[in-house]
Phi, psi and omega in degrees: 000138196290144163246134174274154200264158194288156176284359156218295188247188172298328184249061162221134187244066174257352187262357184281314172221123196330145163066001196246165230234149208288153153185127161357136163281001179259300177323305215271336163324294224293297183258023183271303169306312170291328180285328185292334179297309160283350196255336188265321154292303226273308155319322196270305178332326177262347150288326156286001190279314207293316180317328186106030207257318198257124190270184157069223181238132151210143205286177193183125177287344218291146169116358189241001198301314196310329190289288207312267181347286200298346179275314184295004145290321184261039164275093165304067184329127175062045159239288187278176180244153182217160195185113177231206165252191185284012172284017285206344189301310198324290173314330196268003156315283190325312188278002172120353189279156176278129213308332186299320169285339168269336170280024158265345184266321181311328196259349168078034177261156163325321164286010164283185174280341150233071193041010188078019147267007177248300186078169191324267197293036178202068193246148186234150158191112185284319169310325201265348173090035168258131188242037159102156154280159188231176165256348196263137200257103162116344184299326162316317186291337215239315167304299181294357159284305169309313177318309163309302176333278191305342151279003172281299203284349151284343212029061199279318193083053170239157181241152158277110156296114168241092184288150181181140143259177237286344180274310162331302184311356157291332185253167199318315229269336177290320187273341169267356187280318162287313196303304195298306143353290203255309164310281176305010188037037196276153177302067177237108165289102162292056221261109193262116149274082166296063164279035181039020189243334189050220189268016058225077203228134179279191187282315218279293208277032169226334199247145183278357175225135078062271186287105188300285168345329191215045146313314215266328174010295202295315173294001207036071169248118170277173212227151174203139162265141172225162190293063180325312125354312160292145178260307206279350146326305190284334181275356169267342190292317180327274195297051199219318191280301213301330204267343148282354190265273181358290170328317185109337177317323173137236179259139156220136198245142175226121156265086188272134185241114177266184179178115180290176187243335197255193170260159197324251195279180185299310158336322199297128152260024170028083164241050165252003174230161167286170180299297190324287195329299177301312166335324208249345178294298201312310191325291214221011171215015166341120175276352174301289188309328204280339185243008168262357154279335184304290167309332179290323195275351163246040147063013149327100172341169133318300196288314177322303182265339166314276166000292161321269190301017112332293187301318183274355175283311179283341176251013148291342194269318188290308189301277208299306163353293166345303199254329169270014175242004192247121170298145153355091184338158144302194167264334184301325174325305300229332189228019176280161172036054153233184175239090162201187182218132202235086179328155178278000000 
């Protein structure tokens, strides 16, 4: 296929391949890399889940890396808020945290981020403006609303990314959570990552409507569905929502339609879906391959992404080093960074 030349610089490949949305051969490094970063933790995390390193429940992100990355171009680190569910390694990457703390938290060491006391699905780090993963399904929403509130009512101009998914999207607490949202005109970017599974009930035999995007409807909070799969779908649909919400416009909901690759947790053998189904997801809608195709066409190397996936192979192999090597909470910790009081 003949390629046209491009309309601003030499590397931007959007006349390159039909329909893709204009970006840098330095943008598509930038997020060729952060997704090979999660998708490459997150791996060695469900091998230590199997070792027996990692207790408790845990999600795995991988097949979903394009959302956290494409929101989190238009994040203002350590400003804005950020919030999600238990799904969560993906995201506190994406937002900057460092990998050694977060596989010391998977793992329940005292080097982690919250000191190996949260474990996967309750881990926080307030510089990068990540305010936790959550466990309570849907429990999220009504925070990062509050979140959103309190930067209204400071008036600072960071707006709340609040992730939740398409089985969240079911609950009560969302929905007093928009009426509020849209009556206050608060700065809440709304992001349903709609991996068409919850927890594993596909969407058509769990929701009597679909169309995600447009929950919000009644409340008039408009809406969009986007290609979750795309990094660069979701980061333009994003900074689009983000500028409306600074503008003072209000709440916006993006239904990004994703597809996890595992099962909802390490426990999960998902056989509520086939082998095919996934295979062909793997196939023919990577969001990896989808930006290594991006990168062919802004003439990116061999050597290049060899390089890259170099770099993240060691510094997922140091993060698990880390992590096995950070001792044990003390006991005395046991009643730190809570709000209670402990009589003598």
């Amino acid at each position: 296929m003949a390629k046209a030349p491009a309309k601003t610089t030499q590397n931007t490949v959007s006349d390159k391949i039909p329909n893709a949305p204009s970006a840098s051969k330095e943008d598509l490094l930038r997020y060729y890399r952060e997704m090979v970063l999660i998708r490459r933790f997150e791996e060695r995390a469900g091998q230590l889940y199997g070792m027996g390193l990692i207790g408790g429940f845990c999600h795995l992100y991988i097949g979903q890396e394009a959302v956290a990355v494409g929101v989190q171009e238009s994040v203002k680190q350590g400003h804005d808020k950020i919030i999600t569910g238990y799904r969560d390694h993906g995201h506190m990457l994406a937002a900057g945290m460092d990998p050694k703390e977060v596989m010391a938290e998977l793992t329940g060491r005292i080097g982690g981020s919250s000191k190996g006391k949260g474990g996967s699905m309750h881990m926080f780090d307030v510089p990068t403006g990540f305010y936790g993963g959550h466990g309570i399904v849907g429990a999220q929403v009504a925070l990062g609303t509050g979140l959103a509130f309190a930067g209204k009512y400071r008036g600072d101009d960071s707006v709340a990314f609040v992730y939740f998914g398409d089985g969240a999207a079911n609950q009560g607490q969302v929905y007093e959570s928009f009426n509020m949202a849209q009556l206050w005109k608060l700065p809440a970017i709304y992001i349903i990552e709609n991996n068409q599974y919850a927890m594993g009930t596909s969407i058509e035999r769990s929701s009597a409507t679909t169309q995600l995007s447009q929950r919000g409807a009644s409340f008039g909070i408009p809406g969009e569905q986007v290609d979750g799969m795309d990094v660069l779908a979701v980061r333009d649909a994003v900074k689009k929502a983000v500028e409306r919400a600074r503008a003072g416009e209000g709440p916006y909901i993006l239904e990004v339609k994703t597809y996890r690759y595992r099962g909802h947790s390490m426990s999960d053998p998902a056989k509520y879906r086939t082998k095919e189904e996934v295979d062909e997801v793997k196939k023919t809608r990577d969001p990896i391959d989808h930006v290594k195709m991006l990168l062919q066409a802004a003439k990116a190397t061999e050597d290049e992404l060899k390089t890259i996936d170099n770099e993240i192979k060691a510094i997922v192999a140091e993060a698990v080093q880390f992590a096995q090597e950070s001792p044990e909470p003390d006991p005395s910790e046991l009643y730190t960074d809570v709000y209670v009081e402990v009589s003598a």
